[in-house]
Structures are given as C-alpha cells and as structure tokens.
PDB file of C-alpha atoms in Angstrom:
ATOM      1  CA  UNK A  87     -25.810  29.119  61.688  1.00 73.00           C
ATOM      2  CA  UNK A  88     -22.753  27.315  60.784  1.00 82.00           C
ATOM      3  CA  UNK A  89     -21.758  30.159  57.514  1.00 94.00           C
ATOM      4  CA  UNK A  90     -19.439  28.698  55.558  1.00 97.00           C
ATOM      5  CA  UNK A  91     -17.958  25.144  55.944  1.00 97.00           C
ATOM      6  CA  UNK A  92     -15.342  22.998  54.004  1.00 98.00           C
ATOM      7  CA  UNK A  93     -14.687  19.453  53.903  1.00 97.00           C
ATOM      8  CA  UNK A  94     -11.871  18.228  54.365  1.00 97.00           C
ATOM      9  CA  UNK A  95      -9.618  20.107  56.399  1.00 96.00           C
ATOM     10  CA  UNK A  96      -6.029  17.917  55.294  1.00 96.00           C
ATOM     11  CA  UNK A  97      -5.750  16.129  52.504  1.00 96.00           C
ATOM     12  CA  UNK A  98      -2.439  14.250  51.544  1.00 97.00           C
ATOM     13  CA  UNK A  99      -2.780  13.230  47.521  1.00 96.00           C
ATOM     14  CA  UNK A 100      -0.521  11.446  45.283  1.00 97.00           C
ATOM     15  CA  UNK A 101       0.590  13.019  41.898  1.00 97.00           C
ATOM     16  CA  UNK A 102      -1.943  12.465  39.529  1.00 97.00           C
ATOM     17  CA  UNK A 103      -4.682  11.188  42.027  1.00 97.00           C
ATOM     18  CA  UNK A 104      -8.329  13.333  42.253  1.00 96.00           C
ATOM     19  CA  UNK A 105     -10.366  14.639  44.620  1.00 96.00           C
ATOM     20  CA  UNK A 106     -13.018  17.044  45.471  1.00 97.00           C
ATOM     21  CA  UNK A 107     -13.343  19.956  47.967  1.00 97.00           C
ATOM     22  CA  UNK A 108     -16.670  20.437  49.012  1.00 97.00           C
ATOM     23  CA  UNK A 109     -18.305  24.235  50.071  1.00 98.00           C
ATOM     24  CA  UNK A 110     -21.609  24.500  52.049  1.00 98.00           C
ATOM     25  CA  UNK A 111     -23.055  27.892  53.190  1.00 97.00           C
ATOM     26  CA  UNK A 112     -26.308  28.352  54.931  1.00 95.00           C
ATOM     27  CA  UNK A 113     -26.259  31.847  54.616  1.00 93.00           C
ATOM     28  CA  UNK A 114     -28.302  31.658  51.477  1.00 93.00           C
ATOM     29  CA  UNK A 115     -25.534  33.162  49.016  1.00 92.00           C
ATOM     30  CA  UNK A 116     -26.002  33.720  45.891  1.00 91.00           C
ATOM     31  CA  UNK A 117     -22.355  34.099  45.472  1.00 91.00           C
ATOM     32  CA  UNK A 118     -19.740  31.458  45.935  1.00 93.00           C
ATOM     33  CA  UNK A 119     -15.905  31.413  45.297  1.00 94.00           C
ATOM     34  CA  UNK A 120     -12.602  29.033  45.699  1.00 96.00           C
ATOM     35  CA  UNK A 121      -9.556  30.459  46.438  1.00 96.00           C
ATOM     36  CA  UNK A 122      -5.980  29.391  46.729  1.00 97.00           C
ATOM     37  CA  UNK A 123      -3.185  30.731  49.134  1.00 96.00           C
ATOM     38  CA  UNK A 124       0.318  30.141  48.317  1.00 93.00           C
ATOM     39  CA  UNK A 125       3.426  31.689  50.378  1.00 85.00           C
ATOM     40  CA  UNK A 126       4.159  35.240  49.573  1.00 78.00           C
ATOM     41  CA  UNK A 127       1.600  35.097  46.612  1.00 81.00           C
ATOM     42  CA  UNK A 128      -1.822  35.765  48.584  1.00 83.00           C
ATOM     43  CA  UNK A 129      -4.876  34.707  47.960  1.00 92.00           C
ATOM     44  CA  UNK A 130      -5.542  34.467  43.801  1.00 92.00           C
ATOM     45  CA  UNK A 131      -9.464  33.495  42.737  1.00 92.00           C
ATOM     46  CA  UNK A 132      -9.652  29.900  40.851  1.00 95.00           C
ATOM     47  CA  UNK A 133     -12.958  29.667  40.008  1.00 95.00           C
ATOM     48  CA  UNK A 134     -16.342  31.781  41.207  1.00 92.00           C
ATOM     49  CA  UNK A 135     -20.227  31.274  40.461  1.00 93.00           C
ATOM     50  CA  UNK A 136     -22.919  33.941  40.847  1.00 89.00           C
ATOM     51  CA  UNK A 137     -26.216  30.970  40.808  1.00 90.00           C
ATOM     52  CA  UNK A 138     -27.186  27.500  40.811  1.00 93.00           C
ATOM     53  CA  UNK A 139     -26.288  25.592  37.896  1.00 93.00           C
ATOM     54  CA  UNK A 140     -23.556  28.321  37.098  1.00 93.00           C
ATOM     55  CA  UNK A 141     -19.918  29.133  37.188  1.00 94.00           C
ATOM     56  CA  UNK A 142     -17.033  30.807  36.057  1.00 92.00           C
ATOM     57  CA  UNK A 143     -13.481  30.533  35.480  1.00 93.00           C
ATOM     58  CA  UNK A 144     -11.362  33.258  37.810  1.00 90.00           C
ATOM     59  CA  UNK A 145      -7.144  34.054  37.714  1.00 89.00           C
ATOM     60  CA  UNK A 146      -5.992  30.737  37.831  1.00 94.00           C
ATOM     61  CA  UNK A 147      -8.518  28.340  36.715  1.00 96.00           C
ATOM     62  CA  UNK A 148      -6.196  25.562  34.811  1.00 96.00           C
ATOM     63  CA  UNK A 149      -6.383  22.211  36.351  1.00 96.00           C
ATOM     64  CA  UNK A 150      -9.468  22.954  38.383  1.00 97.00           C
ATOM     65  CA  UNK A 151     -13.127  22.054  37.774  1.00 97.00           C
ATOM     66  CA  UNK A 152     -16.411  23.227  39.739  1.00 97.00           C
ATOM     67  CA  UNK A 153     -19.748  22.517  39.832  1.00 97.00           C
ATOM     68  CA  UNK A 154     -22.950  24.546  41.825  1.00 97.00           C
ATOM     69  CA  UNK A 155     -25.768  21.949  41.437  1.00 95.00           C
ATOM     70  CA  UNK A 156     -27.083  23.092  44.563  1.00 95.00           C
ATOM     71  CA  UNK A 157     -27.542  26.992  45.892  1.00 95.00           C
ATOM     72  CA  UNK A 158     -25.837  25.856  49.243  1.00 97.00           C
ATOM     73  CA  UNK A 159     -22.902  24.284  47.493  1.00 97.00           C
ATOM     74  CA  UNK A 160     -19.908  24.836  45.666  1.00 98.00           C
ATOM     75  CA  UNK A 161     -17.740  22.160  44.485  1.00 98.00           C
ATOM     76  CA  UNK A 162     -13.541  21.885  43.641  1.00 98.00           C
ATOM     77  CA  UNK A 163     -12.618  19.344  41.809  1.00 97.00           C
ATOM     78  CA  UNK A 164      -8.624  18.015  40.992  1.00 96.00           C
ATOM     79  CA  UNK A 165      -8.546  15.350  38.064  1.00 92.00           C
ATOM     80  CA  UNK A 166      -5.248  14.688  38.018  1.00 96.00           C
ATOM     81  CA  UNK A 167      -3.153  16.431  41.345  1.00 96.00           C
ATOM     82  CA  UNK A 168      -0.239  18.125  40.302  1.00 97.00           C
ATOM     83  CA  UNK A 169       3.061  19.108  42.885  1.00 97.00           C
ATOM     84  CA  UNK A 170       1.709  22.655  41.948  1.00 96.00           C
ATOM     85  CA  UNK A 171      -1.492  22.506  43.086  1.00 97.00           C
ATOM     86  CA  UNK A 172      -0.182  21.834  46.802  1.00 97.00           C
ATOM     87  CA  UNK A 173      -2.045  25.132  48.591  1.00 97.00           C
ATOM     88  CA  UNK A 174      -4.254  25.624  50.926  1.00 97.00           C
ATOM     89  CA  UNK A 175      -7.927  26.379  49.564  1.00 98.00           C
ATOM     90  CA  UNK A 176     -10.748  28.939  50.680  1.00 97.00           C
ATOM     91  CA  UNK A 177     -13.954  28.851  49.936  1.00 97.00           C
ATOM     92  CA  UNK A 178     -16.101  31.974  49.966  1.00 95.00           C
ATOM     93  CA  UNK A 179     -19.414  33.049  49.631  1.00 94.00           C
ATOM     94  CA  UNK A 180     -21.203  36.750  49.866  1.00 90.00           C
ATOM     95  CA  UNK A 181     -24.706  38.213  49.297  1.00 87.00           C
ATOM     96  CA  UNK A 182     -23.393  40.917  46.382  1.00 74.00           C
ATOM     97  CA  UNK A 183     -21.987  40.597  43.915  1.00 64.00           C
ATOM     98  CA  UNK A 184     -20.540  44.557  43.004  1.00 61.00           C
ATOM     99  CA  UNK A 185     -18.183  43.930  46.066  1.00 61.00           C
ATOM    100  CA  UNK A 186     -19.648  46.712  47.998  1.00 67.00           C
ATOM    101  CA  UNK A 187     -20.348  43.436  51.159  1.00 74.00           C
ATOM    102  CA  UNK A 188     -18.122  41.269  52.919  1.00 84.00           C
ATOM    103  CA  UNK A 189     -16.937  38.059  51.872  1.00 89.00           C
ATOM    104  CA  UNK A 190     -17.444  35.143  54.111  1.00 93.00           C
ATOM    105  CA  UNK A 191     -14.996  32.341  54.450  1.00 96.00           C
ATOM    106  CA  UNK A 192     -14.795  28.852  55.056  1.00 97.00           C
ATOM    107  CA  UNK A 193     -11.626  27.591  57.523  1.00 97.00           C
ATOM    108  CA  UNK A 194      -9.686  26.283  54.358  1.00 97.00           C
ATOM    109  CA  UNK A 195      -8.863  22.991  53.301  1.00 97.00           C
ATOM    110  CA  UNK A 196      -4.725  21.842  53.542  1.00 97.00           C
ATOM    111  CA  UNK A 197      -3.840  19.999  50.410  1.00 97.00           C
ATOM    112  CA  UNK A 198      -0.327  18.587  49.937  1.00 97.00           C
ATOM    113  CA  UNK A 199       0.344  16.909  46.606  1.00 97.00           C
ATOM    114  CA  UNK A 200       3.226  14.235  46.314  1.00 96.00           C
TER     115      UNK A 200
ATOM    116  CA  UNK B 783       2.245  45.630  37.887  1.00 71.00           C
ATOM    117  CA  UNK B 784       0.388  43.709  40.775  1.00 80.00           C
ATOM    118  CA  UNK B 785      -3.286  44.822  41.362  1.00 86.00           C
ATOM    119  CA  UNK B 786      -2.774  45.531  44.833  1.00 92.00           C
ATOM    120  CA  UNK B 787       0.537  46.572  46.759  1.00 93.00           C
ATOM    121  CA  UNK B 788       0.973  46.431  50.112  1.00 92.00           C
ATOM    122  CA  UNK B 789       3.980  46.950  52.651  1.00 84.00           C
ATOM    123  CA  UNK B 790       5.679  43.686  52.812  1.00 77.00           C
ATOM    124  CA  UNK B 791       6.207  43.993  56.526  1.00 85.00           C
ATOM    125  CA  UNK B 792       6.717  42.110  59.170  1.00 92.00           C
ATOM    126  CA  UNK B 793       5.987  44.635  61.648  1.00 95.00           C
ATOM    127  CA  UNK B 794       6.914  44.100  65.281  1.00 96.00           C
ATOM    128  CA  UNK B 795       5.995  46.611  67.659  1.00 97.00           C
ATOM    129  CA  UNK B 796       5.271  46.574  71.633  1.00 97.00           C
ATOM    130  CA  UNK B 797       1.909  46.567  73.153  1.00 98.00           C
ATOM    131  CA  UNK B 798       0.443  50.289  72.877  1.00 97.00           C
ATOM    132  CA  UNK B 799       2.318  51.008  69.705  1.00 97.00           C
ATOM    133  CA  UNK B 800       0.710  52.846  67.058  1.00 97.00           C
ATOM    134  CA  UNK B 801       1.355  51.407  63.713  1.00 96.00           C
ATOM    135  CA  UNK B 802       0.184  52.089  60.059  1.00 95.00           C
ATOM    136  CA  UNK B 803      -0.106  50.155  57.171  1.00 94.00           C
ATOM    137  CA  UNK B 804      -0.142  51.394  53.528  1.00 93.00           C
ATOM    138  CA  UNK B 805      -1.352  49.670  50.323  1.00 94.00           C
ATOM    139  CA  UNK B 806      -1.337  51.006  46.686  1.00 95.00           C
ATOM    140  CA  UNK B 807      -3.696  49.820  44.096  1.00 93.00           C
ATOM    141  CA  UNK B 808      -3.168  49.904  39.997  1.00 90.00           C
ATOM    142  CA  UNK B 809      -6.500  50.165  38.583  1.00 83.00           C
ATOM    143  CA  UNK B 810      -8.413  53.848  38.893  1.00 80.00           C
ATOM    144  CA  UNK B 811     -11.353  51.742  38.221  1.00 81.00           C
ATOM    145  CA  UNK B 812     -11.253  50.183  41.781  1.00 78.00           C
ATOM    146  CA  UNK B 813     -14.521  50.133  43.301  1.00 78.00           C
ATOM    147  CA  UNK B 814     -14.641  49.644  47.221  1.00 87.00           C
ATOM    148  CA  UNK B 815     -11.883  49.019  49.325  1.00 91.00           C
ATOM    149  CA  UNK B 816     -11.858  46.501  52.230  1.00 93.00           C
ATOM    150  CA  UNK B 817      -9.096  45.513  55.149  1.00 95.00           C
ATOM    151  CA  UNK B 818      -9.459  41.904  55.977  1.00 95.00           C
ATOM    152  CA  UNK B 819      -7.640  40.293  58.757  1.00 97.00           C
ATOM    153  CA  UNK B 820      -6.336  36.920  58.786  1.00 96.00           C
ATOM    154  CA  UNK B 821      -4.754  34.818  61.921  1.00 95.00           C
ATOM    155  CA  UNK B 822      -2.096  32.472  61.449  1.00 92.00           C
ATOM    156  CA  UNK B 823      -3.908  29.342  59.560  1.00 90.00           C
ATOM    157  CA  UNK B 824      -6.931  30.842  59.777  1.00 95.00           C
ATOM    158  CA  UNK B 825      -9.607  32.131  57.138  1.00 96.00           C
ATOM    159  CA  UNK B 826      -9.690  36.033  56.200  1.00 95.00           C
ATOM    160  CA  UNK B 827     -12.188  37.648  57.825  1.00 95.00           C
ATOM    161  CA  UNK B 828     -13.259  41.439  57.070  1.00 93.00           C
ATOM    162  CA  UNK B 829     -11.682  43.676  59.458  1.00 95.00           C
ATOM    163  CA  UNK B 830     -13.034  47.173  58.134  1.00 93.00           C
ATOM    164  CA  UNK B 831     -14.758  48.710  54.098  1.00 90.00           C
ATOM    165  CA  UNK B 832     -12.644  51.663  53.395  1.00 91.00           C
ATOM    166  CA  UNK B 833     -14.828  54.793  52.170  1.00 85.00           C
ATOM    167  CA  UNK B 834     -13.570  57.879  50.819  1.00 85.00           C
ATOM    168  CA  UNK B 835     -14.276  59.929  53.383  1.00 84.00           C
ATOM    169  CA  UNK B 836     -12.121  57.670  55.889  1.00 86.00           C
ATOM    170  CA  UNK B 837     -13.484  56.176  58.490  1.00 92.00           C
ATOM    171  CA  UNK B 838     -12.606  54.850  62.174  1.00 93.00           C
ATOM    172  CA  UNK B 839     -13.658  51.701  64.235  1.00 93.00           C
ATOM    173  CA  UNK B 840     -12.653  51.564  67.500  1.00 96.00           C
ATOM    174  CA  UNK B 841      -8.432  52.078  67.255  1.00 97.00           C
ATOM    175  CA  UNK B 842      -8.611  51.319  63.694  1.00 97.00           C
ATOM    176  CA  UNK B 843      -8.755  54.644  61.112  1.00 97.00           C
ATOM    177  CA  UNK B 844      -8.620  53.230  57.439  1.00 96.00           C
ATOM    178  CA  UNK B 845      -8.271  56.407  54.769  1.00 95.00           C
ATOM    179  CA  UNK B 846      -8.381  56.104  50.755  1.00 94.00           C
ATOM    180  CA  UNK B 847      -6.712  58.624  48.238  1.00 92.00           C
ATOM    181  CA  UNK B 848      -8.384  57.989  45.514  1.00 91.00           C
ATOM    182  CA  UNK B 849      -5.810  60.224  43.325  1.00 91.00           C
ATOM    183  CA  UNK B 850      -2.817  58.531  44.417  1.00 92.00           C
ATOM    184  CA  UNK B 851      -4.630  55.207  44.801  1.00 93.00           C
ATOM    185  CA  UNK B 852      -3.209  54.468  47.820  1.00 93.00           C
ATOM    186  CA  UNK B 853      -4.991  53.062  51.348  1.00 95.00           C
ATOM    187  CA  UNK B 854      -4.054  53.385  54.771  1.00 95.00           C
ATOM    188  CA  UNK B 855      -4.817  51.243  58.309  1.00 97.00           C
ATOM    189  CA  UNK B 856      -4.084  53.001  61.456  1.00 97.00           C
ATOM    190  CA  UNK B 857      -4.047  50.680  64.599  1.00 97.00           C
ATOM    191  CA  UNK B 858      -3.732  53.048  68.017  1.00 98.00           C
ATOM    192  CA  UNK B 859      -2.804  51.485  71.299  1.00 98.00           C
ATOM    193  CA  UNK B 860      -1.798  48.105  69.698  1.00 98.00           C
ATOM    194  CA  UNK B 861      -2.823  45.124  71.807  1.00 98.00           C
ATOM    195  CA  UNK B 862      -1.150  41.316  71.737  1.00 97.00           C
ATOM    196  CA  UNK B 863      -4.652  40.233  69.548  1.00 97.00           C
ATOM    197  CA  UNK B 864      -3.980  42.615  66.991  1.00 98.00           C
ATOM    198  CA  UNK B 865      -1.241  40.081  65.922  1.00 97.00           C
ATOM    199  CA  UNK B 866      -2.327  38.818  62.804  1.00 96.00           C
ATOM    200  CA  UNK B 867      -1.966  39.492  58.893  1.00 95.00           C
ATOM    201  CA  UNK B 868      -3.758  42.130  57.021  1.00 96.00           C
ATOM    202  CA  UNK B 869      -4.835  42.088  53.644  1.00 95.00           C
ATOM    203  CA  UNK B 870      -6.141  44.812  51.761  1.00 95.00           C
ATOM    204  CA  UNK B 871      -8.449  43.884  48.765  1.00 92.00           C
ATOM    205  CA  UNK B 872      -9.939  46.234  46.598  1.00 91.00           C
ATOM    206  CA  UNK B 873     -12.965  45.247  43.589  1.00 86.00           C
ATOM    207  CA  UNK B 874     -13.623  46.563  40.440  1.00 79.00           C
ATOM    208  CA  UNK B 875     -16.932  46.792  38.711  1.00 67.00           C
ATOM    209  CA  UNK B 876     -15.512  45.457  35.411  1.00 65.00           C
ATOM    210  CA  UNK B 877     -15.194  42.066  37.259  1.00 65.00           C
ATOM    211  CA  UNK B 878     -18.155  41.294  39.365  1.00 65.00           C
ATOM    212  CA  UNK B 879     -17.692  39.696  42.520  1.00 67.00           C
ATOM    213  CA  UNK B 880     -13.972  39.270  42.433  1.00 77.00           C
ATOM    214  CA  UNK B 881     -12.045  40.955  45.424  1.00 84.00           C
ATOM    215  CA  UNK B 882      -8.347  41.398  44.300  1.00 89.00           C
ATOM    216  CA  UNK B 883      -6.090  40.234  47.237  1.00 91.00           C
ATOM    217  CA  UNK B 884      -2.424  41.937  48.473  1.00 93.00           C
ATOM    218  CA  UNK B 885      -0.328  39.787  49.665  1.00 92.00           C
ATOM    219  CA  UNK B 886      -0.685  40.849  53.254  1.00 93.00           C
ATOM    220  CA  UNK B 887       1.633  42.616  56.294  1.00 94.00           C
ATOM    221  CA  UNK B 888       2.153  40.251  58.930  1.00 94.00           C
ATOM    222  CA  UNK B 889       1.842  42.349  62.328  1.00 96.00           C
ATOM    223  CA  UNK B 890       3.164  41.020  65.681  1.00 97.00           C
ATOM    224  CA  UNK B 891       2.715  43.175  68.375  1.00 97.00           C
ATOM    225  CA  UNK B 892       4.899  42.239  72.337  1.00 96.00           C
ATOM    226  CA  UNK B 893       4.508  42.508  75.871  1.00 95.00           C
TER     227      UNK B 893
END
C-alpha cells in the first residue's frame, strides 16, 4: 500500500515550457486535491475533484489545468511555466468529502521555474 | 482577514518543555478542526481532529472555543522529534472537501 505518490520529485523548467505532475493513490479515494506551498504563505488549494471524469477549480486555480480520467489519478498540468509558479506541489487525496477525515499526502513535487 | 491564524513562531524550547500553540479562525461556520504536522521538506501529515469537547493523545491536548474561534495544541514533556511545523486547518461545510491551511509554527525543541 504505497497511499499517495507523485511523480516527479524535482523539476527544473524554463519560462514558458509545460509539464505535468502526476497523482496516484491506491487508497481508493474518491477525493483528490493539488496543493501549492510557498514561503510564509502555507499551503493554498489549486485545483480539487470529488470523481472520475470530474474537477474543480480551488483558491488559486489560474495557470493550472487538471484532469481525473482515472479514479486512481489526478493530473497537474503547466502550459506555459511562469517565475510564479516556482512552489513546491502536494497532492492529496481523502475518503470524505465534509472534512470530518484526514487528508493523505503525497511527498510533493519541487518545481523551480526559470 | 486570513481564514486561519496561527502564532507565527519559531518556538525553541529544551527537551521536556511544555509548549502551546494557539490558532484563531474567521469563519463561525468552520466545521472540524484538525492539527497536521509537517517535517522539514516533508508532506503534512495529520497529527490530531480537534473536537469540542477537547481531547488528548498521548502529550498532545488540542482544545476548541468555538465562541472565540480560537484552537489550542498542548505538547507536555517535549522530545527532539517533536521538532517539526504545525499547521492547523479547519473546513467548512459551505466548501466541500477543502481544508483551509495556517501558515504553520515552526517548533524546535534542544538537548
């Protein structure tokens, strides 16, 4: 039982390159989220989705995409990497959706933009 | 007004220390309150749910106010792995799913 994993761990990206984060929980979430953590700002939702095939947009959603094809996965996307978007990224899934359970995170992803 | 205040910290305090940790919270509508506990460049990970009654795990006593929206962590007898960063979170039931973050106090406790 792995929980909840992130690929990759560091990436280095050049202003206005893309990529994609990817999420995978075996914990058989319905509930999946991506967070970012910035210095002395904590840790502010970007996008969540509560099913397969489903998603919404959370506190700071601009310049971020997602996708939940599969129950298991949630994806991050970055079309065009911005200085700004240099954070390090959690993803987190959880079995309710009220908030009354724990979330469960993955070990983050490092992303430095240039 | 931030959703969740919390003692900017750091704390530093020797081994066997007993140290508290306060955190204020905007919205009446809060839900359930959490502590989550987060080592340096690590994930969060849920240290203790906060219920109004207060409740204790171990060294740790966590205690809500409810009218003064304001929660509490307790750690007795601090030991060298308490050092770490806790966050208190809080949800609402106007937003489904989405735990509102403080920015954390950073807690180092010495030999």
């Amino acid at each position: 039982n792995a929980g909840v994993t992130q690929t990759p761990k560091f990436r280095v990206l050049k202003t206005g390159q893309s990529m994609t984060l990817l999420c995978a929980q075996d914990m058989n979430h319905e509930y999946m989220y991506w967070y970012r953590q910035d210095p002395g700002m904590g840790l502010r939702l970007i996008h969540y989705s509560v099913g397969e095939g489903t998603t919404a947009k959370g506190e700071v959603p601009d310049g971020y995409n997602v996708s939940r094809l599969k129950k298991q996965n949630f994806l991050l996307g970055l079309e065009s990497a911005a200085p700004s978007q240099t954070s390090v990224y959690f993803c987190a899934s959880s079995s309710d959706l009220v908030g009354w359970d724990e979330q469960f995170f993955g070990p983050g992803t490092r992303l430095t933009v240039l | 007004r931030k959703e969740v205040e919390q003692d900017p910290g750091p704390f530093n305090v020797p081994e066997g220390a007993t140290v508290a940790f306060n955190c204020t919270y905007s919205n009446s509508a809060s839900q359930s309150f959490f502590w989550y506990r987060q080592d340096c460049r690590k994930e969060p990970k849920l240290l203790m749910s906060v219920y109004s009654s207060g409740n204790e795990d171990g060294r740790f006593t966590a205690q809500l106010n409810r009218a003064s929206q304001y929660i509490s962590l307790l750690i007795r007898d601090s030991k060298l792995s308490d050092s770490a960063t806790y966050l208190c979170v809080v949800t609402r039931g106007s937003t489904l799913g989405r735990l509102y973050f403080g920015r954390g106090t950073q807690l180092t406790v010495w030999p």
